[in-house]
Coordinates of C-alpha atoms and ligand atoms in Angstrom, one line a residue:
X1 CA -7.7 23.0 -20.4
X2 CA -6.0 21.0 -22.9
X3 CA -2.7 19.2 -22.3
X4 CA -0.7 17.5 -24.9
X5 CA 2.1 14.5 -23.3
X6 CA 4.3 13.9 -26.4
X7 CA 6.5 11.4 -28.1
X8 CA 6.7 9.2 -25.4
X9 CA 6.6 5.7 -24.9
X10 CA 2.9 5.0 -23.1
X11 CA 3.1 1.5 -20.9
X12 CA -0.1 -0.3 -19.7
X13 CA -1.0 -3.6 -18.5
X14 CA -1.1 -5.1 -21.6
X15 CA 0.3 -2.6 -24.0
X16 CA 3.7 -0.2 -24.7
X17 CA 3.3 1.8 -27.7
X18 CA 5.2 5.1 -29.0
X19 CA 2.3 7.8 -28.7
X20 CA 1.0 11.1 -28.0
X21 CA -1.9 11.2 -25.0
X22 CA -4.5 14.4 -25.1
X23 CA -5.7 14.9 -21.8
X24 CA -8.8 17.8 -21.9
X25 CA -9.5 19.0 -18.2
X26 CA -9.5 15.9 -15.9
X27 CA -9.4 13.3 -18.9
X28 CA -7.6 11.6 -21.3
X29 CA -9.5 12.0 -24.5
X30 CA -6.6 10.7 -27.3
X31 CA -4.0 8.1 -27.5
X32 CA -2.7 8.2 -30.8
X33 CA 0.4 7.9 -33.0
X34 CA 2.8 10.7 -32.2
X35 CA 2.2 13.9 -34.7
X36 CA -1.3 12.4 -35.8
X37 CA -3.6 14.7 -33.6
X38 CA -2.9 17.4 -36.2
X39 CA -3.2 21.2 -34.9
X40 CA -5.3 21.4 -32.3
X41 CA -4.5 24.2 -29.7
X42 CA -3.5 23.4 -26.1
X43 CA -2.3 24.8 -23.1
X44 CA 0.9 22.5 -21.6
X45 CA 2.8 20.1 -23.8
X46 CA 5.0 18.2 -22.1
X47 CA 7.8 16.6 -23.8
X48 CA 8.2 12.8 -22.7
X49 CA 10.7 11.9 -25.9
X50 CA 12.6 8.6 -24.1
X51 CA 10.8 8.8 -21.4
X52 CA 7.6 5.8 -19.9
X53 CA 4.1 7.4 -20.2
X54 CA 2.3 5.5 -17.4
X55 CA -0.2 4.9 -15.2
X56 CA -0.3 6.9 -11.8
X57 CA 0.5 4.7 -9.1
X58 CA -2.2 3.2 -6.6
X59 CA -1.4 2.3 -3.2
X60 CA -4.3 0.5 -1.6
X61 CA -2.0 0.2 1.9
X62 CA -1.6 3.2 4.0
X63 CA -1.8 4.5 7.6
X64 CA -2.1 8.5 7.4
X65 CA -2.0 9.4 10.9
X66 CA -2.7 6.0 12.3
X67 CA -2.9 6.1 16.6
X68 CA -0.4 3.2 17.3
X69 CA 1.1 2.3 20.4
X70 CA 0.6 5.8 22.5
X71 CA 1.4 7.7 19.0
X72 CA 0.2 8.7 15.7
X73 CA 2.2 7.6 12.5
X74 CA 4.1 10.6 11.4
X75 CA 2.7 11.3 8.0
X76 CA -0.5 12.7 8.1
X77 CA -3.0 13.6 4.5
X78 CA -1.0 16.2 3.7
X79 CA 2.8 15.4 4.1
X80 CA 1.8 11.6 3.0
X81 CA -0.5 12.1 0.0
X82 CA 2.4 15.2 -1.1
X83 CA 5.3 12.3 -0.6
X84 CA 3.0 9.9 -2.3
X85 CA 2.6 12.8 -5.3
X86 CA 6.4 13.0 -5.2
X87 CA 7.0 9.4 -5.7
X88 CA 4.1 8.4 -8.6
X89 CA 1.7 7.8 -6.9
X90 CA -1.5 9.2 -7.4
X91 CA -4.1 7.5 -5.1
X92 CA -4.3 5.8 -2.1
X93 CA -6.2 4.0 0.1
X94 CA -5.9 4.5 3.1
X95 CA -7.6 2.0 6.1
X96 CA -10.6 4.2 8.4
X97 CA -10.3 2.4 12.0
X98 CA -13.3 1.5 14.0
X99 CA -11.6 0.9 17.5
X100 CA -13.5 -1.2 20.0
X101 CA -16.4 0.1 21.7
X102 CA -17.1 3.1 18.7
X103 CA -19.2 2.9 15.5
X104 CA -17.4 2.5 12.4
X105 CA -20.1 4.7 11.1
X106 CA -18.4 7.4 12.9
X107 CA -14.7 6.0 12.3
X108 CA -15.3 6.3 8.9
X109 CA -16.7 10.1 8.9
X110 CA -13.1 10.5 11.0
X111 CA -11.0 9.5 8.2
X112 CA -12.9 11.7 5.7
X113 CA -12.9 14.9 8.1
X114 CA -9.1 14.0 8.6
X115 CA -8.5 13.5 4.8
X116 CA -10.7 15.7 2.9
X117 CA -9.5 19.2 2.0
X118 CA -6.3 18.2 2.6
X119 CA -4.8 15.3 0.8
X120 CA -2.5 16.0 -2.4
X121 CA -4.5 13.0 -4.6
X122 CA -7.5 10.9 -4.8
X123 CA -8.4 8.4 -2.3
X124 CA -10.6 5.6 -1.2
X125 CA -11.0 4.2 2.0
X126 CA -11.2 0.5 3.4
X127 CA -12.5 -0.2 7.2
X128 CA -10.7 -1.5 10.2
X129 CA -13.7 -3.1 12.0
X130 CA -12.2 -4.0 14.8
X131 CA -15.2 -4.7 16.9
X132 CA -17.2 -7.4 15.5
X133 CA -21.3 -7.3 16.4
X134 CA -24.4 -6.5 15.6
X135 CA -24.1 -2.7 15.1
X136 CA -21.0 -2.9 13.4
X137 CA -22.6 -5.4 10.8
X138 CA -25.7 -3.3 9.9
X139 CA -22.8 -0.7 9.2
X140 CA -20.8 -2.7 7.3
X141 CA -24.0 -2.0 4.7
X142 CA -24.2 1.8 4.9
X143 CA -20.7 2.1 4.2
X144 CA -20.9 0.2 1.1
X145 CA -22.8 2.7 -0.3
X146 CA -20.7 5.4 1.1
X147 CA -17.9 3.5 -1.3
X148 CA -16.6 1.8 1.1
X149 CA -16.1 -1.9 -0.2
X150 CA -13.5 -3.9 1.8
X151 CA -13.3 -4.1 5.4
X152 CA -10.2 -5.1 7.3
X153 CA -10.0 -7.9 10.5
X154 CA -6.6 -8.7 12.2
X155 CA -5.9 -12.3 13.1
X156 CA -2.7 -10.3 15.3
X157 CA -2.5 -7.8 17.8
X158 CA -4.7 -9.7 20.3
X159 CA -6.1 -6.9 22.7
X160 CA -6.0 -4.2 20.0
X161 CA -7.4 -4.9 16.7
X162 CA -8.2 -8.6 17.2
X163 CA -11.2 -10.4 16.2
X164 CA -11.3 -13.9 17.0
X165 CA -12.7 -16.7 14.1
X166 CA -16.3 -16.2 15.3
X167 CA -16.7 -13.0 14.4
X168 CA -14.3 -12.9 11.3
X169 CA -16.7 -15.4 10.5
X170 CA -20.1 -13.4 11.4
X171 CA -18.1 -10.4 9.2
X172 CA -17.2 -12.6 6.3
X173 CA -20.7 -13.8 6.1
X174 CA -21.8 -10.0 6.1
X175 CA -19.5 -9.1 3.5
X176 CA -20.4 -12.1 1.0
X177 CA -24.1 -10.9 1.5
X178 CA -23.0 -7.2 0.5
X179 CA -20.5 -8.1 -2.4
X180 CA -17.8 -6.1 -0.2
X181 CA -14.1 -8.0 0.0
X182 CA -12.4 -8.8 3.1
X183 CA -9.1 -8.0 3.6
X184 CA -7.1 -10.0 6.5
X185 CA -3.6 -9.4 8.4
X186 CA -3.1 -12.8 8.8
X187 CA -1.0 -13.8 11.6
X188 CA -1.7 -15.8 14.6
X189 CA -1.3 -13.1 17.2
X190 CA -2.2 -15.5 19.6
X191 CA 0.4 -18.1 19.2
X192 CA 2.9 -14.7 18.7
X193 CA 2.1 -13.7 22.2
X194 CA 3.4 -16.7 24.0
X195 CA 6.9 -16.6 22.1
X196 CA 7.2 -12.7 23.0
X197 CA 6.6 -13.7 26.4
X198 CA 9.0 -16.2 26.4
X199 CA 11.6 -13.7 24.9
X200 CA 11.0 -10.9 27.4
X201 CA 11.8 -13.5 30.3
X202 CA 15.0 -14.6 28.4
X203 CA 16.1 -11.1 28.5
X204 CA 15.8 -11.0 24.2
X205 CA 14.6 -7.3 24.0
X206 CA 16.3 -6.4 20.6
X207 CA 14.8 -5.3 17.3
X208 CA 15.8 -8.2 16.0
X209 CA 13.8 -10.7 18.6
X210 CA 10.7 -9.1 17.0
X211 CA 11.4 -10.8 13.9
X212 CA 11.7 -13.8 15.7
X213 CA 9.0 -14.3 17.3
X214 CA 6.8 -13.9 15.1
X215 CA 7.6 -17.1 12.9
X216 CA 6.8 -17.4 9.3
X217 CA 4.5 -20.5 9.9
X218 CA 2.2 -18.4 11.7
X219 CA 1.6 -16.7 8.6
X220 CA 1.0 -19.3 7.0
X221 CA -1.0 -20.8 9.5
X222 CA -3.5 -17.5 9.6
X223 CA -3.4 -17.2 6.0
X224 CA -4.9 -21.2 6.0
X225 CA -7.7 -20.0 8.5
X226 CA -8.5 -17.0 6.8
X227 CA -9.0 -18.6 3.2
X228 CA -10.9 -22.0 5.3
X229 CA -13.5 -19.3 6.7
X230 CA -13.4 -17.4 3.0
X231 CA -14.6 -20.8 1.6
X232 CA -17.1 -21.8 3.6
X233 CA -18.6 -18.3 3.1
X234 CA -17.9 -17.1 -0.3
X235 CA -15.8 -13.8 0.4
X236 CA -13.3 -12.5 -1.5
X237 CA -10.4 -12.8 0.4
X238 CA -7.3 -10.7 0.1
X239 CA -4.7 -10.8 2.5
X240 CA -2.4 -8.1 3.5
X241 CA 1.5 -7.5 3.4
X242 CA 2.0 -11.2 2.7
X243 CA 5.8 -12.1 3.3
X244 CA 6.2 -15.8 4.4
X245 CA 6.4 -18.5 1.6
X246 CA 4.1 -20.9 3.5
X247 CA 1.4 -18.0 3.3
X248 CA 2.2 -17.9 -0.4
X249 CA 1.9 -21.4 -0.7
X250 CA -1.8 -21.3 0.7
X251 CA -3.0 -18.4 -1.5
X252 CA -1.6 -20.4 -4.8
X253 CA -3.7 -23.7 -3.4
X254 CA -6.5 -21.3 -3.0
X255 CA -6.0 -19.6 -6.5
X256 CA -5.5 -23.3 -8.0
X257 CA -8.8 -24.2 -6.9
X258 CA -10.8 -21.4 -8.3
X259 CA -11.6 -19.5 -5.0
X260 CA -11.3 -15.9 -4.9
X261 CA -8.3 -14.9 -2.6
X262 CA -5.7 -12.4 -3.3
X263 CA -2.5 -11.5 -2.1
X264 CA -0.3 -8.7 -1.3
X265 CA 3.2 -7.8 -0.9
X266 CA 5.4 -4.7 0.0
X267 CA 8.9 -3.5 -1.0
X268 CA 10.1 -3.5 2.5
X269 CA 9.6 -7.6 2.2
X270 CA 11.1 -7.8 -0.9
X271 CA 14.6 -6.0 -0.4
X272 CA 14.9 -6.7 2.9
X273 CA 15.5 -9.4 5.7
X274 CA 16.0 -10.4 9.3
X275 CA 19.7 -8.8 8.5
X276 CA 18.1 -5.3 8.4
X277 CA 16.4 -6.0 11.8
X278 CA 19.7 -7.1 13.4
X279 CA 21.7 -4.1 14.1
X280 CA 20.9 -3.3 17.4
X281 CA 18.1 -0.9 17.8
X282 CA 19.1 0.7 14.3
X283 CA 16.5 -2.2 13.2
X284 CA 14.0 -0.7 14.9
X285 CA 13.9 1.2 11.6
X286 CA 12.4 -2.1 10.4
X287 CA 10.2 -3.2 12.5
X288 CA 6.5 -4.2 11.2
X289 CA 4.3 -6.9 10.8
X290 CA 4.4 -9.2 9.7
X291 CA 8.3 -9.0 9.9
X292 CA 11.4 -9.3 7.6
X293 CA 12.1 -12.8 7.1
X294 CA 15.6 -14.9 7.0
X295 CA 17.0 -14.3 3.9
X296 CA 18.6 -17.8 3.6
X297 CA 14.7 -19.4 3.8
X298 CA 14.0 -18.4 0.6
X299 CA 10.7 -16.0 0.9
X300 CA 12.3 -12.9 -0.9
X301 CA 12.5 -14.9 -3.5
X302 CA 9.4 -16.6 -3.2
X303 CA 7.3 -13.7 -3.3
X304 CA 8.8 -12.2 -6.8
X305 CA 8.1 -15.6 -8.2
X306 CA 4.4 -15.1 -7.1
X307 CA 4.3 -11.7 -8.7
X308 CA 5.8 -12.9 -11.5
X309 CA 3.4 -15.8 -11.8
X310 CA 0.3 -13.7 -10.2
X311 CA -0.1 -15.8 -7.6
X312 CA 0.4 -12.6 -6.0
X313 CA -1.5 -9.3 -7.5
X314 CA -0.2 -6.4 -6.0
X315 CA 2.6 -4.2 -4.2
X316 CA 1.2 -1.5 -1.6
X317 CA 3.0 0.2 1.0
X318 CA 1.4 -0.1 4.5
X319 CA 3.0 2.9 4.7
X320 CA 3.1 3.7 8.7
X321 CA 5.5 6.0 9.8
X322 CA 7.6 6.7 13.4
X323 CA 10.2 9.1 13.2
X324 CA 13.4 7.3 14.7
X325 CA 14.6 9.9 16.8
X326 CA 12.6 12.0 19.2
X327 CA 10.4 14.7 17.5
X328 CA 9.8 17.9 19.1
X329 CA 5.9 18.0 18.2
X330 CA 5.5 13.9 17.7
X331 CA 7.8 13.3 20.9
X332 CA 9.3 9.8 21.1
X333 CA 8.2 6.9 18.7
X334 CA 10.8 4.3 17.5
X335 CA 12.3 4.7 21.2
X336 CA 10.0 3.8 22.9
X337 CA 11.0 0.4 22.3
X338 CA 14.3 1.5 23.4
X339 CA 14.9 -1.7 25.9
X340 CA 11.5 -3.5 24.9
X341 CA 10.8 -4.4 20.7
X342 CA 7.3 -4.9 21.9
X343 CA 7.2 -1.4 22.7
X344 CA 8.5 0.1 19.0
X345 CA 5.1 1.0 16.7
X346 CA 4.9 -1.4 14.1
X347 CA 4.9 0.4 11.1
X348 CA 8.0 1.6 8.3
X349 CA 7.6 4.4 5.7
X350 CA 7.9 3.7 2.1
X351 CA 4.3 5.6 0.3
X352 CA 7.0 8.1 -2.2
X353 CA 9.6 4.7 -2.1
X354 CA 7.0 1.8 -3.9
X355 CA 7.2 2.9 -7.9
X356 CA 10.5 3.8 -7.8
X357 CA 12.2 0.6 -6.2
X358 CA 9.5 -1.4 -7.4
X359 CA 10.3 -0.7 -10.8
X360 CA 14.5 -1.0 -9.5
X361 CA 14.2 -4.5 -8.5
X362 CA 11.7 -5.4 -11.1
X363 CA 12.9 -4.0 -14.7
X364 CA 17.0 -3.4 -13.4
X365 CA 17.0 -6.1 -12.0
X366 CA 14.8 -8.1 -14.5
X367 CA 12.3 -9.7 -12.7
X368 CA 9.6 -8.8 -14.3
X369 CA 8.2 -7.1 -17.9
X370 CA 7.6 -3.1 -17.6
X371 CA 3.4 -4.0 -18.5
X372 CA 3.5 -6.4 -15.5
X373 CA 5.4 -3.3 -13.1
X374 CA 2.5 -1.2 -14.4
X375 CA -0.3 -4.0 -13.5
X376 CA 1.1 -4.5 -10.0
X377 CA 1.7 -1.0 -9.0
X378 CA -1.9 0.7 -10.6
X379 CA -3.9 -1.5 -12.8
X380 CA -4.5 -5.1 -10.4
X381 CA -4.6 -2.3 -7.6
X382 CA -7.5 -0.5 -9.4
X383 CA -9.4 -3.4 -10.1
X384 CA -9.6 -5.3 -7.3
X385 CA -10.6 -2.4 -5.0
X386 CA -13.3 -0.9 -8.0
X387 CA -11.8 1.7 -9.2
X388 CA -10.8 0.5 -13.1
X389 CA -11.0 2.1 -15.9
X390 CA -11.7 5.2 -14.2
X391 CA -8.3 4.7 -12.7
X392 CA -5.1 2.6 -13.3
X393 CA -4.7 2.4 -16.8
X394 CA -4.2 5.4 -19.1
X395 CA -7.4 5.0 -22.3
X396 CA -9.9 7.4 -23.4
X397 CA -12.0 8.3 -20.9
X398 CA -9.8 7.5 -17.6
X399 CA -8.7 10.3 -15.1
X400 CA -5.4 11.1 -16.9
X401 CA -3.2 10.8 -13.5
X402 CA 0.4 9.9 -15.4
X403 CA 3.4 9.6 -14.4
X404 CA 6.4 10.5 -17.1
X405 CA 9.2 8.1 -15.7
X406 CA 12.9 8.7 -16.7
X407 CA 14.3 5.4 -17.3
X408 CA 17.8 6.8 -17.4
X409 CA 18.2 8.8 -14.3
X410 CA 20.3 7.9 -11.6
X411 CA 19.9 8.8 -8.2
X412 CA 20.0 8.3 -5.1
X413 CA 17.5 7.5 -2.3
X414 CA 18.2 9.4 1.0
X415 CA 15.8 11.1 4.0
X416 CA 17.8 14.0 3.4
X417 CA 16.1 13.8 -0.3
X418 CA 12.8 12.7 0.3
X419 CA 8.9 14.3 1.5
X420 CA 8.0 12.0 3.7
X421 CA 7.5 13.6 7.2
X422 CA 10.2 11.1 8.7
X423 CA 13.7 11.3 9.6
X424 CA 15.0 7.9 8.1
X425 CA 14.8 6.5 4.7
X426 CA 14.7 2.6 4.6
X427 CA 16.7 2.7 1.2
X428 CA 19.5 5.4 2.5
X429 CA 22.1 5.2 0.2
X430 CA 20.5 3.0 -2.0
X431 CA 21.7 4.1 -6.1
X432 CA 18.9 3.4 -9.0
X433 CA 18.3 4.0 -12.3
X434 CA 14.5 5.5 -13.6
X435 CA 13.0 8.6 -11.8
X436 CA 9.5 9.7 -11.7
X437 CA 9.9 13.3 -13.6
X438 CA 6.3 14.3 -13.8
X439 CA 2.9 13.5 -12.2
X440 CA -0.6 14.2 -13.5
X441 CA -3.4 13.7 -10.9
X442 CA -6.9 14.2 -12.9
X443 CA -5.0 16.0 -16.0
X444 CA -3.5 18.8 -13.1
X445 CA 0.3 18.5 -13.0
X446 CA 1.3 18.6 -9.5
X447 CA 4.9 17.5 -9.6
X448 CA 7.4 18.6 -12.5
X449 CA 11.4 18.9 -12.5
X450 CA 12.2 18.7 -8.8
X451 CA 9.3 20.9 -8.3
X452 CA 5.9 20.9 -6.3
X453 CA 2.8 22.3 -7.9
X454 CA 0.0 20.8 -6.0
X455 CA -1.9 22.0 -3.3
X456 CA -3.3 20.8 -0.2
X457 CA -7.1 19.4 -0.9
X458 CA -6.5 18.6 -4.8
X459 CA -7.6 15.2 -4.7
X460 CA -11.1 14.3 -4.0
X461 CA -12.4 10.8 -2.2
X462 CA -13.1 8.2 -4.5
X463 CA -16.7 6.1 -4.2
X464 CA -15.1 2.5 -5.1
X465 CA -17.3 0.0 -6.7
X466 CA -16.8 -3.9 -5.8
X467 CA -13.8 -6.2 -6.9
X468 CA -13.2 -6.1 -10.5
X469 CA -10.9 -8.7 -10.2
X470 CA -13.2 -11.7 -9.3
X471 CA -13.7 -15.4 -10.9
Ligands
LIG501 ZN1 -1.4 -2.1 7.5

């Protein structure tokens, strides 16, 4: 199987050159001068004449299917690896849970009996090991061999995925041993708790309390903590869905001094605000954690800055699903908070959304260079979760999963539009320039001209190695 991608305009990390890429079955084998492979016979030429050859996105952020507050986020493999197809993306990884009380041994062979045979795309997956002791560590070994390198903790949601700073510590000192990375949702759930109790008894019960109470200086706080207990046990650190400026701040301090930590941001923090959360229970459309932030404060900003000046590395999803209205197979999600914003699952959609407004508000809105859009969305992702060259870049010898991206094309971003298995779109109404046209996952193409190709168990799981990214 031999398929030619011609005259287009082929962006990496580093480079953006007019050429022709040869894929030969799951490959590319050629990147060459447009017209200079001479006549050699293939099966699928696909015209990309003004069009961006590039890397197939990697989201390292998602929830297929996650159990969240008495229900399941709406996407599951299928539906959210397809969306994900639809939107660029061509692997994800997605976080295995190890609730309290199980293995994570077995939460891990969950995930894959869950995933495999039917996701759309590759995929790799971290662990949620969110019951710290002496089991769980001995596993955290045996699933670094079954690829799984990074293990997630949660400074928030006290009672639920919570581990305190002893045993962050005990699994950071674990990790450091095993080369694995820790990743951390660094909030202090603890301090979070008293001012939702405090709202509840004043009667605040909005959406918008949610983003509230849980203050931006608790970010920052957590993120402190985390990269404290990093140091003093040599783990790569990189922390989750950053949005607070005083969390940025730390991570720069961090960087400045030569310690391994990382940091992540999602669109959903860098077009919206506390604004989106205050329209009644409407904002319960935007409620996750952390929060939006006050606009006026300055942390939207903030954060592009930090991509700009890769203080921060990458944009992910956290893509997490709840229908707004009931669903008559999921039942109620979003309202159940109806009356209580405790009560609303944490957790927006945006897996088909990243490339496309990613690339919006950085290259329309010029922000940042088309090579850095590419490192942020596929190459830093791929690297600092082991999975470079074999993914996020397109060279010789890489899976050829490639997006051809129409930098022209307007449209307009809608739920009515999109493949996501939920009934609101973040972006409604929101006009762009530059559509994903075509996806390639492992030279197959699985998306082309409105249309979908794929099938249901296409992509395979991917065996990561360790941080590629590290001093
Ligand atoms: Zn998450």
């Amino acid at each position: 199987m031999r398929v030619l991608i011609q005259n287009g305009t082929v962006v990496t990390a580093i480079e953006r050159q007019h050429a022709d890429v040869l894929i030969e079955d799951e490959k590319v084998v050629a990147v060459c001068a447009p017209g200079t492979l001479g006549e050699i016979p293939v099966d699928t030429i696909i015209d990309a004449s003004d069009k961006y050859v590039m890397p197939g996105g990697i989201d390292v952020h998602t929830h297929m299917e996650l159990p969240f507050g008495g229900t399941f986020a709406s996407d599951d493999f299928e539906t959210g690896t397809r969306a994900a197809a639809w939107g660029g993306t061509t692997t994800i990884i997605d976080f295995a849970v190890q609730a309290k009380g199980e293995s994570a041994m077995d939460g891990y062979e969950k995930w894959r009996e869950k995933a495999d045979g039917r996701v759309a795309i590759d995929y790799g997956l971290h662990m949620i090991t969110g019951d710290i002791n002496e089991q769980t560590l001995k596993e955290m070994d045996l699933l670094v061999d079954e690829g799984v390198t990074s293990f997630k903790m949660f400074m928030a949601y006290p009672g639920v995925f919570y581990s305190n700073d002893g045993e962050i510590l005990r699994a950071m000192q674990k990790a450091a041993e095993n080369g694995s990375t820790v990743c951390m949702h660094a909030e202090n759930g603890i301090a979070i708790d008293v001012f939702v109790e405090q709202a509840l008894q004043r009667g605040e019960t909005d959406p918008v309390y949610h983003g509230l109470v849980r203050k931006s200086a608790l970010e920052g706080e957590a993120a402190h903590r985390a990269i404290v207990l990093a140091e003093l046990t040599g783990v790569p650190l990189y922390i989750v869905h950053m949005t607070a400026k005083e969390a940025v701040d730390e991570v720069m301090a961090a960087r400045d001094r030569g310690l391994n930590v990382f940091g992540e941001t999602c669109p959903q923090y860098l077009f919206f605000s506390l604004d989106e959360l205050d329209q009644g229970f409407e904002g319960a459309k935007y409620v996750c954690s952390p929060p939006m932030r006050d606009r006026a404060a300055g942390h939207q900003e903030r954060l592009w800055q930090a991509l700009a000046s890769n203080d921060l590395q990458v944009v992910s999803t956290d893509h997490c699903p709840f229908c707004f209205d009931d669903h008559p197979e999921l039942g109620r999600q979003k309202r159940l908070g109806e009356g209580d914003f405790t009560k609303i699952p944490n957790g927006m959609p945006g897996v088909e959304d990243r490339f496309e407004v990613i690339y919006h508000g950085a290259i329309n809105e010029g922000r940042l260079s088309l090579n850095r859009f590419v490192e942020i969305t596929a190459t830093a992702p791929a690297k600092m979760f082991g999975l470079y060259p074999q993914k996020g870049t397109i060279a010789v010898g890489s899976d050829a999963d490639i997006v051809v991206f129409d930098p022209n094309r307007v449209h307009t971003r809608s739920a009515a539009s999109h493949h996501m298995r939920v009934d609101y779109s973040a972006y409604e109404g929101m006009e762009q320039t530059g559509k994903v046209e075509t996806v390639l996952s492992r030279g197959r193409v699985i998306v082309d001209g409105g249309q979908y190709l794929g099938r249901p168990g296409d992509g395979r799981y991917l065996r990561r190695g360790f941080s590629q990214l590290l001093i």
